[in-house]
Amino acid sequence: MPILETRGLTKRFGGLVAVNGVDLSVEQGEIFAMIGPNGAGKTTVFNLVAGLYKPTSGQILFNGKSVYPVREFWRNYLPPLAGYYTVADAVRRRLGLGPMPLGLRPHAVTALGIARTFQNIRLFSYMTALENVMVGEHPRMHAKVWDSLLRTPFARREERKVRDRARELLRFVGLERHQDQYARNLPYGFQRRLEIARALGTQPKLLMLDEPAAGFNPQEKNELMQLIQDIRGQGITVFLIEHDMKVVMEVSERIVVLDYGEKIAEGPPQKVRTDPRVIEAYLGKSA
Ligand SMILES: Nc1ncnc2c1ncn2[C@@H]1O[C@H](COP(=O)(O)OP(=O)(O)OP(=O)(O)O)[C@@H](O)[C@H]1O
Ligand SMILES: [Mg+2]
């Protein structure tokens, strides 16, 4: 069973179809890449999977479980709630809000085991590197508010564990010596790696990286490829968006190509690289 699957995934923004009927299937344990020209819809696919955007239509499944839509679930198993949704939908339509959002919310998607990084780095600038990773671990913490307020032994033990694990993750991405620096003071390449560490803090089964090599020099790219392989070595499936062809071709086992929101090719790197449709999408039609 694939770890992530989309069926007919479609997202419209007004008149623009950013993602158009895309079927994807990411296998457990692989390094899977998505490429395509600027504006092809790659980041939108990530945002849909992560629950940031609601699909216009289509399905998203994680480990065979529906992430979108989830309404069928209520319809099938909890008919009384389906009634509630119908009424809520009617009210929302009256107010011009559109139907109930039916996908999982981003935090619920994270809890399932999906983590991501952003094309434009999003860190907490005035938190240290260590604190940024600890924030990533937060969804997996169990201490309740009163534990934290009363600083119960449980809360303290958990905080120590979270801190240790954050240090371990910083070591894993090669940032252990910078743990006390504000994120904003770290060089660009370090910030990118810090974002990966924070994502790993959520203990994902699937890690989605949006152009992790952007702005990297050749040595940083090599280190990144090693890191991606190490992450996969830990049993985490990697779903990668990347423009750098060298990185994509070397690190990924399977590639899917989007162009104007549609899937135009799919397969192992050597096949995709020579596919006429892919070459055309990147270079334009030759006269
Ligand atoms: N929130 C939004 N509202 C309106 N249009 C959007 C929104 N997000 C993306 N788009 C449009 O959808 C299309 C796909 O954008 P997307 O960011 O997914 O492309 P991409 O493949 O990630 O491109 P790039 O390689 O430049 O990052 C673009 O035309 C973009 O302008
Ligand atoms: Mg993008």
PDB file of C-alpha atoms and ligand atoms in Angstrom:
ATOM      1  CA  MET A   1       0.000   0.000   0.000  1.00  0.00           C
ATOM      2  CA  PRO A   2       1.394   3.449  -0.868  1.00  0.00           C
ATOM      3  CA  ILE A   3       2.060   5.739   2.091  1.00  0.00           C
ATOM      4  CA  LEU A   4       0.585   8.702   0.231  1.00  0.00           C
ATOM      5  CA  GLU A   5      -1.874   8.620  -2.589  1.00  0.00           C
ATOM      6  CA  THR A   6      -3.811  11.295  -4.409  1.00  0.00           C
ATOM      7  CA  ARG A   7      -6.588  10.561  -6.853  1.00  0.00           C
ATOM      8  CA  GLY A   8      -7.782  13.163  -9.291  1.00  0.00           C
ATOM      9  CA  LEU A   9      -6.454  15.879  -7.016  1.00  0.00           C
ATOM     10  CA  THR A  10      -7.660  19.263  -8.278  1.00  0.00           C
ATOM     11  CA  LYS A  11      -7.300  22.789  -6.964  1.00  0.00           C
ATOM     12  CA  ARG A  12      -8.747  25.881  -8.584  1.00  0.00           C
ATOM     13  CA  PHE A  13      -7.945  29.441  -7.643  1.00  0.00           C
ATOM     14  CA  GLY A  14     -10.711  31.404  -9.318  1.00  0.00           C
ATOM     15  CA  GLY A  15     -10.257  30.756 -13.024  1.00  0.00           C
ATOM     16  CA  LEU A  16      -6.849  29.151 -12.631  1.00  0.00           C
ATOM     17  CA  VAL A  17      -6.549  25.395 -12.276  1.00  0.00           C
ATOM     18  CA  ALA A  18      -3.326  25.116 -10.275  1.00  0.00           C
ATOM     19  CA  VAL A  19      -3.552  21.347  -9.844  1.00  0.00           C
ATOM     20  CA  ASN A  20      -5.569  19.361 -12.348  1.00  0.00           C
ATOM     21  CA  GLY A  21      -6.641  15.772 -11.748  1.00  0.00           C
ATOM     22  CA  VAL A  22      -3.299  14.598 -10.374  1.00  0.00           C
ATOM     23  CA  ASP A  23      -2.859  10.959  -9.371  1.00  0.00           C
ATOM     24  CA  LEU A  24       0.179  10.364  -7.208  1.00  0.00           C
ATOM     25  CA  SER A  25       1.366   7.326  -5.388  1.00  0.00           C
ATOM     26  CA  VAL A  26       4.334   7.581  -3.042  1.00  0.00           C
ATOM     27  CA  GLU A  27       5.612   4.230  -1.837  1.00  0.00           C
ATOM     28  CA  GLN A  28       6.633   3.543   1.722  1.00  0.00           C
ATOM     29  CA  GLY A  29      10.363   4.163   2.243  1.00  0.00           C
ATOM     30  CA  GLU A  30      11.194   5.739  -1.095  1.00  0.00           C
ATOM     31  CA  ILE A  31      12.630   9.078  -2.101  1.00  0.00           C
ATOM     32  CA  PHE A  32      10.047  10.487  -4.458  1.00  0.00           C
ATOM     33  CA  ALA A  33      10.533  13.745  -6.327  1.00  0.00           C
ATOM     34  CA  MET A  34       8.113  16.133  -7.968  1.00  0.00           C
ATOM     35  CA  ILE A  35       9.509  18.487 -10.574  1.00  0.00           C
ATOM     36  CA  GLY A  36       8.098  20.913 -13.106  1.00  0.00           C
ATOM     37  CA  PRO A  37       8.467  24.479 -14.361  1.00  0.00           C
ATOM     38  CA  ASN A  38       7.615  27.478 -12.174  1.00  0.00           C
ATOM     39  CA  GLY A  39       3.923  27.679 -11.419  1.00  0.00           C
ATOM     40  CA  ALA A  40       3.326  24.037 -12.343  1.00  0.00           C
ATOM     41  CA  GLY A  41       1.408  23.472  -9.095  1.00  0.00           C
ATOM     42  CA  LYS A  42       4.018  21.625  -7.026  1.00  0.00           C
ATOM     43  CA  THR A  43       3.792  23.687  -3.857  1.00  0.00           C
ATOM     44  CA  THR A  44       0.016  23.647  -4.153  1.00  0.00           C
ATOM     45  CA  VAL A  45       0.103  19.837  -4.011  1.00  0.00           C
ATOM     46  CA  PHE A  46       2.073  20.064  -0.749  1.00  0.00           C
ATOM     47  CA  ASN A  47      -0.352  22.608   0.659  1.00  0.00           C
ATOM     48  CA  LEU A  48      -3.276  20.357  -0.224  1.00  0.00           C
ATOM     49  CA  VAL A  49      -1.693  17.300   1.384  1.00  0.00           C
ATOM     50  CA  ALA A  50      -0.730  19.303   4.470  1.00  0.00           C
ATOM     51  CA  GLY A  51      -4.312  20.483   4.948  1.00  0.00           C
ATOM     52  CA  LEU A  52      -3.459  24.132   4.307  1.00  0.00           C
ATOM     53  CA  TYR A  53      -5.671  24.239   1.239  1.00  0.00           C
ATOM     54  CA  LYS A  54      -8.856  22.359   0.649  1.00  0.00           C
ATOM     55  CA  PRO A  55      -8.975  20.515  -2.684  1.00  0.00           C
ATOM     56  CA  THR A  56     -11.605  21.546  -5.198  1.00  0.00           C
ATOM     57  CA  SER A  57     -12.044  17.846  -5.879  1.00  0.00           C
ATOM     58  CA  GLY A  58     -10.200  14.582  -5.619  1.00  0.00           C
ATOM     59  CA  GLN A  59      -8.958  12.415  -2.833  1.00  0.00           C
ATOM     60  CA  ILE A  60      -5.924  12.239  -0.576  1.00  0.00           C
ATOM     61  CA  LEU A  61      -5.055   9.068   1.291  1.00  0.00           C
ATOM     62  CA  PHE A  62      -2.352   8.496   3.850  1.00  0.00           C
ATOM     63  CA  ASN A  63      -1.582   4.873   4.648  1.00  0.00           C
ATOM     64  CA  GLY A  64      -4.858   4.001   3.005  1.00  0.00           C
ATOM     65  CA  LYS A  65      -6.798   6.316   5.297  1.00  0.00           C
ATOM     66  CA  SER A  66      -8.667   9.230   3.793  1.00  0.00           C
ATOM     67  CA  VAL A  67      -7.248  12.622   4.700  1.00  0.00           C
ATOM     68  CA  TYR A  68      -9.521  14.282   2.199  1.00  0.00           C
ATOM     69  CA  PRO A  69     -12.425  14.089   2.104  1.00  0.00           C
ATOM     70  CA  VAL A  70     -13.337  12.972   5.592  1.00  0.00           C
ATOM     71  CA  ARG A  71     -17.019  13.584   5.198  1.00  0.00           C
ATOM     72  CA  GLU A  72     -17.632  10.145   3.721  1.00  0.00           C
ATOM     73  CA  PHE A  73     -16.349   8.762   6.954  1.00  0.00           C
ATOM     74  CA  TRP A  74     -19.025  10.552   8.960  1.00  0.00           C
ATOM     75  CA  ARG A  75     -21.666   9.704   6.382  1.00  0.00           C
ATOM     76  CA  ASN A  76     -20.807   6.032   6.514  1.00  0.00           C
ATOM     77  CA  TYR A  77     -20.104   5.485  10.150  1.00  0.00           C
ATOM     78  CA  LEU A  78     -21.838   8.247  12.069  1.00  0.00           C
ATOM     79  CA  PRO A  79     -25.082   9.090  10.279  1.00  0.00           C
ATOM     80  CA  PRO A  80     -26.238  11.458  13.081  1.00  0.00           C
ATOM     81  CA  LEU A  81     -23.216  13.666  12.434  1.00  0.00           C
ATOM     82  CA  ALA A  82     -23.940  13.662   8.721  1.00  0.00           C
ATOM     83  CA  GLY A  83     -27.170  15.455   9.620  1.00  0.00           C
ATOM     84  CA  TYR A  84     -25.194  18.054  11.497  1.00  0.00           C
ATOM     85  CA  TYR A  85     -22.923  18.577   8.523  1.00  0.00           C
ATOM     86  CA  THR A  86     -25.880  18.994   6.194  1.00  0.00           C
ATOM     87  CA  VAL A  87     -27.406  21.682   8.412  1.00  0.00           C
ATOM     88  CA  ALA A  88     -24.035  23.383   8.901  1.00  0.00           C
ATOM     89  CA  ASP A  89     -23.498  23.362   5.146  1.00  0.00           C
ATOM     90  CA  ALA A  90     -26.862  24.959   4.548  1.00  0.00           C
ATOM     91  CA  VAL A  91     -26.176  27.690   7.100  1.00  0.00           C
ATOM     92  CA  ARG A  92     -22.729  28.356   5.720  1.00  0.00           C
ATOM     93  CA  ARG A  93     -24.068  28.582   2.167  1.00  0.00           C
ATOM     94  CA  ARG A  94     -26.626  31.155   3.329  1.00  0.00           C
ATOM     95  CA  LEU A  95     -23.797  33.184   4.803  1.00  0.00           C
ATOM     96  CA  GLY A  96     -21.829  32.813   1.602  1.00  0.00           C
ATOM     97  CA  LEU A  97     -19.085  30.795   3.268  1.00  0.00           C
ATOM     98  CA  GLY A  98     -19.280  27.694   1.103  1.00  0.00           C
ATOM     99  CA  PRO A  99     -19.664  24.175   2.456  1.00  0.00           C
ATOM    100  CA  MET A 100     -18.032  22.929   5.666  1.00  0.00           C
ATOM    101  CA  PRO A 101     -14.307  22.357   5.381  1.00  0.00           C
ATOM    102  CA  LEU A 102     -14.127  18.612   5.277  1.00  0.00           C
ATOM    103  CA  GLY A 103     -10.473  17.765   5.194  1.00  0.00           C
ATOM    104  CA  LEU A 104      -8.248  17.249   8.189  1.00  0.00           C
ATOM    105  CA  ARG A 105      -6.821  20.416   9.686  1.00  0.00           C
ATOM    106  CA  PRO A 106      -3.061  20.941   9.438  1.00  0.00           C
ATOM    107  CA  HIS A 107      -2.398  19.880  13.035  1.00  0.00           C
ATOM    108  CA  ALA A 108      -4.352  16.672  12.496  1.00  0.00           C
ATOM    109  CA  VAL A 109      -2.331  15.954   9.358  1.00  0.00           C
ATOM    110  CA  THR A 110       0.867  16.477  11.356  1.00  0.00           C
ATOM    111  CA  ALA A 111      -0.428  14.127  14.033  1.00  0.00           C
ATOM    112  CA  LEU A 112      -0.938  11.454  11.374  1.00  0.00           C
ATOM    113  CA  GLY A 113       2.774  11.641  10.568  1.00  0.00           C
ATOM    114  CA  ILE A 114       3.177  14.115   7.722  1.00  0.00           C
ATOM    115  CA  ALA A 115       5.713  16.928   8.100  1.00  0.00           C
ATOM    116  CA  ARG A 116       6.893  19.525   5.628  1.00  0.00           C
ATOM    117  CA  THR A 117       9.275  22.375   5.066  1.00  0.00           C
ATOM    118  CA  PHE A 118       8.424  25.546   3.191  1.00  0.00           C
ATOM    119  CA  GLN A 119       9.754  26.945  -0.046  1.00  0.00           C
ATOM    120  CA  ASN A 120      10.236  30.243   1.792  1.00  0.00           C
ATOM    121  CA  ILE A 121      11.820  29.404   5.102  1.00  0.00           C
ATOM    122  CA  ARG A 122       9.439  29.789   8.011  1.00  0.00           C
ATOM    123  CA  LEU A 123      11.225  29.702  11.337  1.00  0.00           C
ATOM    124  CA  PHE A 124      10.634  31.474  14.629  1.00  0.00           C
ATOM    125  CA  SER A 125      13.288  34.165  14.146  1.00  0.00           C
ATOM    126  CA  TYR A 126      13.620  35.121  17.801  1.00  0.00           C
ATOM    127  CA  MET A 127      13.817  31.593  19.091  1.00  0.00           C
ATOM    128  CA  THR A 128      17.058  29.682  19.271  1.00  0.00           C
ATOM    129  CA  ALA A 129      17.773  26.785  16.962  1.00  0.00           C
ATOM    130  CA  LEU A 130      17.104  24.393  19.834  1.00  0.00           C
ATOM    131  CA  GLU A 131      13.786  26.036  20.680  1.00  0.00           C
ATOM    132  CA  ASN A 132      12.679  25.891  17.064  1.00  0.00           C
ATOM    133  CA  VAL A 133      13.168  22.137  17.054  1.00  0.00           C
ATOM    134  CA  MET A 134      11.433  21.799  20.417  1.00  0.00           C
ATOM    135  CA  VAL A 135       8.410  23.561  18.945  1.00  0.00           C
ATOM    136  CA  GLY A 136       8.396  20.902  16.248  1.00  0.00           C
ATOM    137  CA  GLU A 137       8.199  18.223  18.904  1.00  0.00           C
ATOM    138  CA  HIS A 138       5.258  19.877  20.603  1.00  0.00           C
ATOM    139  CA  PRO A 139       2.519  17.892  18.837  1.00  0.00           C
ATOM    140  CA  ARG A 140       3.986  14.716  20.332  1.00  0.00           C
ATOM    141  CA  MET A 141       4.048  15.973  23.912  1.00  0.00           C
ATOM    142  CA  HIS A 142       1.604  14.716  26.486  1.00  0.00           C
ATOM    143  CA  ALA A 143       1.934  17.059  29.449  1.00  0.00           C
ATOM    144  CA  LYS A 144      -1.267  18.958  30.206  1.00  0.00           C
ATOM    145  CA  VAL A 145      -1.495  22.651  30.977  1.00  0.00           C
ATOM    146  CA  TRP A 146      -1.609  21.973  34.732  1.00  0.00           C
ATOM    147  CA  ASP A 147       1.481  19.766  34.468  1.00  0.00           C
ATOM    148  CA  SER A 148       3.349  22.654  32.922  1.00  0.00           C
ATOM    149  CA  LEU A 149       1.997  25.269  35.312  1.00  0.00           C
ATOM    150  CA  LEU A 150       2.748  23.174  38.380  1.00  0.00           C
ATOM    151  CA  ARG A 151       5.971  21.898  36.847  1.00  0.00           C
ATOM    152  CA  THR A 152       5.079  18.377  37.854  1.00  0.00           C
ATOM    153  CA  PRO A 153       7.802  15.706  37.640  1.00  0.00           C
ATOM    154  CA  PHE A 154       6.061  14.393  34.555  1.00  0.00           C
ATOM    155  CA  ALA A 155       6.244  17.757  32.813  1.00  0.00           C
ATOM    156  CA  ARG A 156       9.882  18.237  33.773  1.00  0.00           C
ATOM    157  CA  ARG A 157      10.861  14.778  32.636  1.00  0.00           C
ATOM    158  CA  GLU A 158       9.059  15.278  29.364  1.00  0.00           C
ATOM    159  CA  GLU A 159      10.680  18.638  28.784  1.00  0.00           C
ATOM    160  CA  ARG A 160      14.102  17.135  29.392  1.00  0.00           C
ATOM    161  CA  LYS A 161      13.344  14.368  26.926  1.00  0.00           C
ATOM    162  CA  VAL A 162      12.147  16.863  24.327  1.00  0.00           C
ATOM    163  CA  ARG A 163      15.284  18.959  24.805  1.00  0.00           C
ATOM    164  CA  ASP A 164      17.541  15.910  24.459  1.00  0.00           C
ATOM    165  CA  ARG A 165      15.755  14.796  21.369  1.00  0.00           C
ATOM    166  CA  ALA A 166      15.979  18.302  19.889  1.00  0.00           C
ATOM    167  CA  ARG A 167      19.746  18.266  20.499  1.00  0.00           C
ATOM    168  CA  GLU A 168      19.968  14.883  18.836  1.00  0.00           C
ATOM    169  CA  LEU A 169      18.095  16.191  15.796  1.00  0.00           C
ATOM    170  CA  LEU A 170      20.357  19.236  15.595  1.00  0.00           C
ATOM    171  CA  ARG A 171      23.330  16.893  15.646  1.00  0.00           C
ATOM    172  CA  PHE A 172      21.670  14.827  12.928  1.00  0.00           C
ATOM    173  CA  VAL A 173      21.417  17.840  10.613  1.00  0.00           C
ATOM    174  CA  GLY A 174      24.859  19.113  11.624  1.00  0.00           C
ATOM    175  CA  LEU A 175      23.814  22.118  13.702  1.00  0.00           C
ATOM    176  CA  GLU A 176      24.661  21.016  17.233  1.00  0.00           C
ATOM    177  CA  ARG A 177      27.190  23.821  17.667  1.00  0.00           C
ATOM    178  CA  HIS A 178      24.590  26.434  16.847  1.00  0.00           C
ATOM    179  CA  GLN A 179      21.819  25.332  19.154  1.00  0.00           C
ATOM    180  CA  ASP A 180      21.750  28.573  21.162  1.00  0.00           C
ATOM    181  CA  GLN A 181      21.773  30.970  18.225  1.00  0.00           C
ATOM    182  CA  TYR A 182      18.660  32.817  17.209  1.00  0.00           C
ATOM    183  CA  ALA A 183      17.291  31.286  14.035  1.00  0.00           C
ATOM    184  CA  ARG A 184      17.446  34.685  12.328  1.00  0.00           C
ATOM    185  CA  ASN A 185      21.205  34.904  12.893  1.00  0.00           C
ATOM    186  CA  LEU A 186      21.967  31.598  11.229  1.00  0.00           C
ATOM    187  CA  PRO A 187      23.286  31.569   7.667  1.00  0.00           C
ATOM    188  CA  TYR A 188      20.739  30.665   5.037  1.00  0.00           C
ATOM    189  CA  GLY A 189      21.926  27.080   4.531  1.00  0.00           C
ATOM    190  CA  PHE A 190      21.732  26.424   8.265  1.00  0.00           C
ATOM    191  CA  GLN A 191      18.221  27.817   8.417  1.00  0.00           C
ATOM    192  CA  ARG A 192      17.149  25.364   5.739  1.00  0.00           C
ATOM    193  CA  ARG A 193      18.609  22.488   7.726  1.00  0.00           C
ATOM    194  CA  LEU A 194      17.064  23.792  10.919  1.00  0.00           C
ATOM    195  CA  GLU A 195      13.681  23.703   9.239  1.00  0.00           C
ATOM    196  CA  ILE A 196      14.268  20.070   8.370  1.00  0.00           C
ATOM    197  CA  ALA A 197      15.211  19.320  11.996  1.00  0.00           C
ATOM    198  CA  ARG A 198      12.048  20.995  13.212  1.00  0.00           C
ATOM    199  CA  ALA A 199       9.966  18.966  10.769  1.00  0.00           C
ATOM    200  CA  LEU A 200      11.678  15.780  11.967  1.00  0.00           C
ATOM    201  CA  GLY A 201      10.775  16.794  15.523  1.00  0.00           C
ATOM    202  CA  THR A 202       7.150  15.946  14.770  1.00  0.00           C
ATOM    203  CA  GLN A 203       8.285  12.332  14.225  1.00  0.00           C
ATOM    204  CA  PRO A 204       6.912  12.080  10.707  1.00  0.00           C
ATOM    205  CA  LYS A 205       6.501   8.987   8.601  1.00  0.00           C
ATOM    206  CA  LEU A 206       6.449  11.178   5.504  1.00  0.00           C
ATOM    207  CA  LEU A 207       8.640  14.241   5.126  1.00  0.00           C
ATOM    208  CA  MET A 208       7.808  16.722   2.374  1.00  0.00           C
ATOM    209  CA  LEU A 209      10.630  19.073   1.388  1.00  0.00           C
ATOM    210  CA  ASP A 210       9.833  22.072  -0.810  1.00  0.00           C
ATOM    211  CA  GLU A 211      12.964  23.005  -2.784  1.00  0.00           C
ATOM    212  CA  PRO A 212      15.447  22.254  -0.014  1.00  0.00           C
ATOM    213  CA  ALA A 213      18.469  22.890  -2.261  1.00  0.00           C
ATOM    214  CA  ALA A 214      17.364  26.353  -3.418  1.00  0.00           C
ATOM    215  CA  GLY A 215      20.260  28.778  -3.121  1.00  0.00           C
ATOM    216  CA  PHE A 216      22.786  26.125  -2.121  1.00  0.00           C
ATOM    217  CA  ASN A 217      26.345  25.897  -3.411  1.00  0.00           C
ATOM    218  CA  PRO A 218      27.591  22.541  -4.773  1.00  0.00           C
ATOM    219  CA  GLN A 219      29.050  21.434  -1.450  1.00  0.00           C
ATOM    220  CA  GLU A 220      25.852  22.281   0.435  1.00  0.00           C
ATOM    221  CA  LYS A 221      23.928  20.364  -2.202  1.00  0.00           C
ATOM    222  CA  ASN A 222      26.074  17.285  -1.633  1.00  0.00           C
ATOM    223  CA  GLU A 223      25.568  17.517   2.117  1.00  0.00           C
ATOM    224  CA  LEU A 224      21.843  17.902   1.586  1.00  0.00           C
ATOM    225  CA  MET A 225      21.686  14.802  -0.605  1.00  0.00           C
ATOM    226  CA  GLN A 226      23.495  12.869   2.100  1.00  0.00           C
ATOM    227  CA  LEU A 227      21.070  14.193   4.693  1.00  0.00           C
ATOM    228  CA  ILE A 228      18.069  13.178   2.601  1.00  0.00           C
ATOM    229  CA  GLN A 229      19.482   9.694   2.290  1.00  0.00           C
ATOM    230  CA  ASP A 230      20.133   9.528   6.028  1.00  0.00           C
ATOM    231  CA  ILE A 231      16.546  10.569   6.696  1.00  0.00           C
ATOM    232  CA  ARG A 232      15.286   7.811   4.466  1.00  0.00           C
ATOM    233  CA  GLY A 233      17.722   5.477   6.233  1.00  0.00           C
ATOM    234  CA  GLN A 234      15.719   6.153   9.388  1.00  0.00           C
ATOM    235  CA  GLY A 235      12.662   4.727   7.708  1.00  0.00           C
ATOM    236  CA  ILE A 236      11.096   8.060   6.796  1.00  0.00           C
ATOM    237  CA  THR A 237       9.621   8.399   3.314  1.00  0.00           C
ATOM    238  CA  VAL A 238      10.814  11.529   1.522  1.00  0.00           C
ATOM    239  CA  PHE A 239       8.657  13.503  -0.899  1.00  0.00           C
ATOM    240  CA  LEU A 240      10.739  16.173  -2.517  1.00  0.00           C
ATOM    241  CA  ILE A 241      10.084  19.193  -4.715  1.00  0.00           C
ATOM    242  CA  GLU A 242      13.291  20.324  -6.332  1.00  0.00           C
ATOM    243  CA  HIS A 243      14.435  22.429  -9.244  1.00  0.00           C
ATOM    244  CA  ASP A 244      18.060  21.355  -9.158  1.00  0.00           C
ATOM    245  CA  MET A 245      18.251  18.514 -11.673  1.00  0.00           C
ATOM    246  CA  LYS A 246      21.512  17.154 -10.334  1.00  0.00           C
ATOM    247  CA  VAL A 247      20.000  16.736  -6.875  1.00  0.00           C
ATOM    248  CA  VAL A 248      16.776  15.274  -8.242  1.00  0.00           C
ATOM    249  CA  MET A 249      18.444  12.815 -10.589  1.00  0.00           C
ATOM    250  CA  GLU A 250      20.953  11.608  -8.021  1.00  0.00           C
ATOM    251  CA  VAL A 251      18.825  11.302  -4.953  1.00  0.00           C
ATOM    252  CA  SER A 252      15.353  10.255  -6.056  1.00  0.00           C
ATOM    253  CA  GLU A 253      14.160   6.831  -7.057  1.00  0.00           C
ATOM    254  CA  ARG A 254      11.041   7.974  -8.798  1.00  0.00           C
ATOM    255  CA  ILE A 255      10.036  11.291 -10.288  1.00  0.00           C
ATOM    256  CA  VAL A 256       6.731  12.784 -11.263  1.00  0.00           C
ATOM    257  CA  VAL A 257       6.591  15.803 -13.545  1.00  0.00           C
ATOM    258  CA  LEU A 258       3.885  18.459 -13.380  1.00  0.00           C
ATOM    259  CA  ASP A 259       3.211  21.060 -16.041  1.00  0.00           C
ATOM    260  CA  TYR A 260       0.328  23.534 -15.824  1.00  0.00           C
ATOM    261  CA  GLY A 261      -1.121  21.521 -12.966  1.00  0.00           C
ATOM    262  CA  GLU A 262      -1.131  18.250 -14.859  1.00  0.00           C
ATOM    263  CA  LYS A 263       0.994  15.188 -14.499  1.00  0.00           C
ATOM    264  CA  ILE A 264       2.907  14.778 -17.751  1.00  0.00           C
ATOM    265  CA  ALA A 265       5.414  12.078 -16.855  1.00  0.00           C
ATOM    266  CA  GLU A 266       6.351   9.652 -14.126  1.00  0.00           C
ATOM    267  CA  GLY A 267       9.062   7.072 -13.612  1.00  0.00           C
ATOM    268  CA  PRO A 268      12.684   6.490 -12.696  1.00  0.00           C
ATOM    269  CA  PRO A 269      15.116   9.397 -13.277  1.00  0.00           C
ATOM    270  CA  GLN A 270      16.722   8.028 -16.426  1.00  0.00           C
ATOM    271  CA  LYS A 271      13.323   7.570 -18.072  1.00  0.00           C
ATOM    272  CA  VAL A 272      11.946  10.968 -17.076  1.00  0.00           C
ATOM    273  CA  ARG A 273      15.084  12.790 -18.144  1.00  0.00           C
ATOM    274  CA  THR A 274      14.748  11.623 -21.735  1.00  0.00           C
ATOM    275  CA  ASP A 275      10.961  11.944 -21.967  1.00  0.00           C
ATOM    276  CA  PRO A 276      10.140  14.281 -24.889  1.00  0.00           C
ATOM    277  CA  ARG A 277       7.182  15.851 -23.032  1.00  0.00           C
ATOM    278  CA  VAL A 278       9.414  16.717 -20.098  1.00  0.00           C
ATOM    279  CA  ILE A 279      12.088  18.237 -22.296  1.00  0.00           C
ATOM    280  CA  GLU A 280       9.418  20.228 -24.084  1.00  0.00           C
ATOM    281  CA  ALA A 281       7.915  21.475 -20.813  1.00  0.00           C
ATOM    282  CA  TYR A 282      11.279  22.737 -19.663  1.00  0.00           C
ATOM    283  CA  LEU A 283      12.730  24.036 -22.884  1.00  0.00           C
ATOM    284  CA  GLY A 284       9.623  24.904 -24.850  1.00  0.00           C
ATOM    285  CA  LYS A 285       8.725  23.429 -28.202  1.00  0.00           C
ATOM    286  CA  SER A 286      11.642  23.445 -30.576  1.00  0.00           C
ATOM    287  CA  ALA A 287      10.829  25.293 -33.776  1.00  0.00           C
TER     288      ALA A 287
HETATM  289  N1  LIG B   1      -3.133  30.965  -2.745  1.00  0.00           N
HETATM  290  C1  LIG B   1      -3.156  31.140  -4.061  1.00  0.00           C
HETATM  291  N2  LIG B   1      -4.055  31.942  -4.647  1.00  0.00           N
HETATM  292  C2  LIG B   1      -4.082  32.101  -5.986  1.00  0.00           C
HETATM  293  N3  LIG B   1      -3.269  31.491  -6.834  1.00  0.00           N
HETATM  294  C3  LIG B   1      -2.343  30.678  -6.324  1.00  0.00           C
HETATM  295  C4  LIG B   1      -2.227  30.446  -4.909  1.00  0.00           C
HETATM  296  N4  LIG B   1      -1.219  29.574  -4.697  1.00  0.00           N
HETATM  297  C5  LIG B   1      -0.711  29.288  -5.898  1.00  0.00           C
HETATM  298  N5  LIG B   1      -1.384  29.934  -6.873  1.00  0.00           N
HETATM  299  C6  LIG B   1      -1.135  29.826  -8.323  1.00  0.00           C
HETATM  300  O1  LIG B   1      -1.170  28.459  -8.651  1.00  0.00           O
HETATM  301  C7  LIG B   1      -0.155  28.132  -9.603  1.00  0.00           C
HETATM  302  C8  LIG B   1       0.730  27.061  -9.052  1.00  0.00           C
HETATM  303  O2  LIG B   1       1.506  27.603  -8.002  1.00  0.00           O
HETATM  304  P1  LIG B   1       2.540  26.747  -7.180  1.00  0.00           P
HETATM  305  O3  LIG B   1       3.105  27.641  -6.135  1.00  0.00           O
HETATM  306  O4  LIG B   1       1.894  25.499  -6.725  1.00  0.00           O
HETATM  307  O5  LIG B   1       3.639  26.413  -8.264  1.00  0.00           O
HETATM  308  P2  LIG B   1       5.038  25.694  -8.110  1.00  0.00           P
HETATM  309  O6  LIG B   1       5.048  24.560  -9.046  1.00  0.00           O
HETATM  310  O7  LIG B   1       5.324  25.430  -6.677  1.00  0.00           O
HETATM  311  O8  LIG B   1       6.013  26.825  -8.674  1.00  0.00           O
HETATM  312  P3  LIG B   1       7.494  27.231  -8.209  1.00  0.00           P
HETATM  313  O9  LIG B   1       8.418  26.272  -8.885  1.00  0.00           O
HETATM  314  O10 LIG B   1       7.639  28.619  -8.753  1.00  0.00           O
HETATM  315  O11 LIG B   1       7.543  27.174  -6.726  1.00  0.00           O
HETATM  316  C9  LIG B   1       0.554  29.432  -9.906  1.00  0.00           C
HETATM  317  O12 LIG B   1       0.008  29.984 -11.072  1.00  0.00           O
HETATM  318  C10 LIG B   1       0.257  30.290  -8.712  1.00  0.00           C
HETATM  319  O13 LIG B   1       0.254  31.652  -9.042  1.00  0.00           O
HETATM  320 MG    MG B   2       6.706  26.053  -5.360  1.00  0.00          MG
END
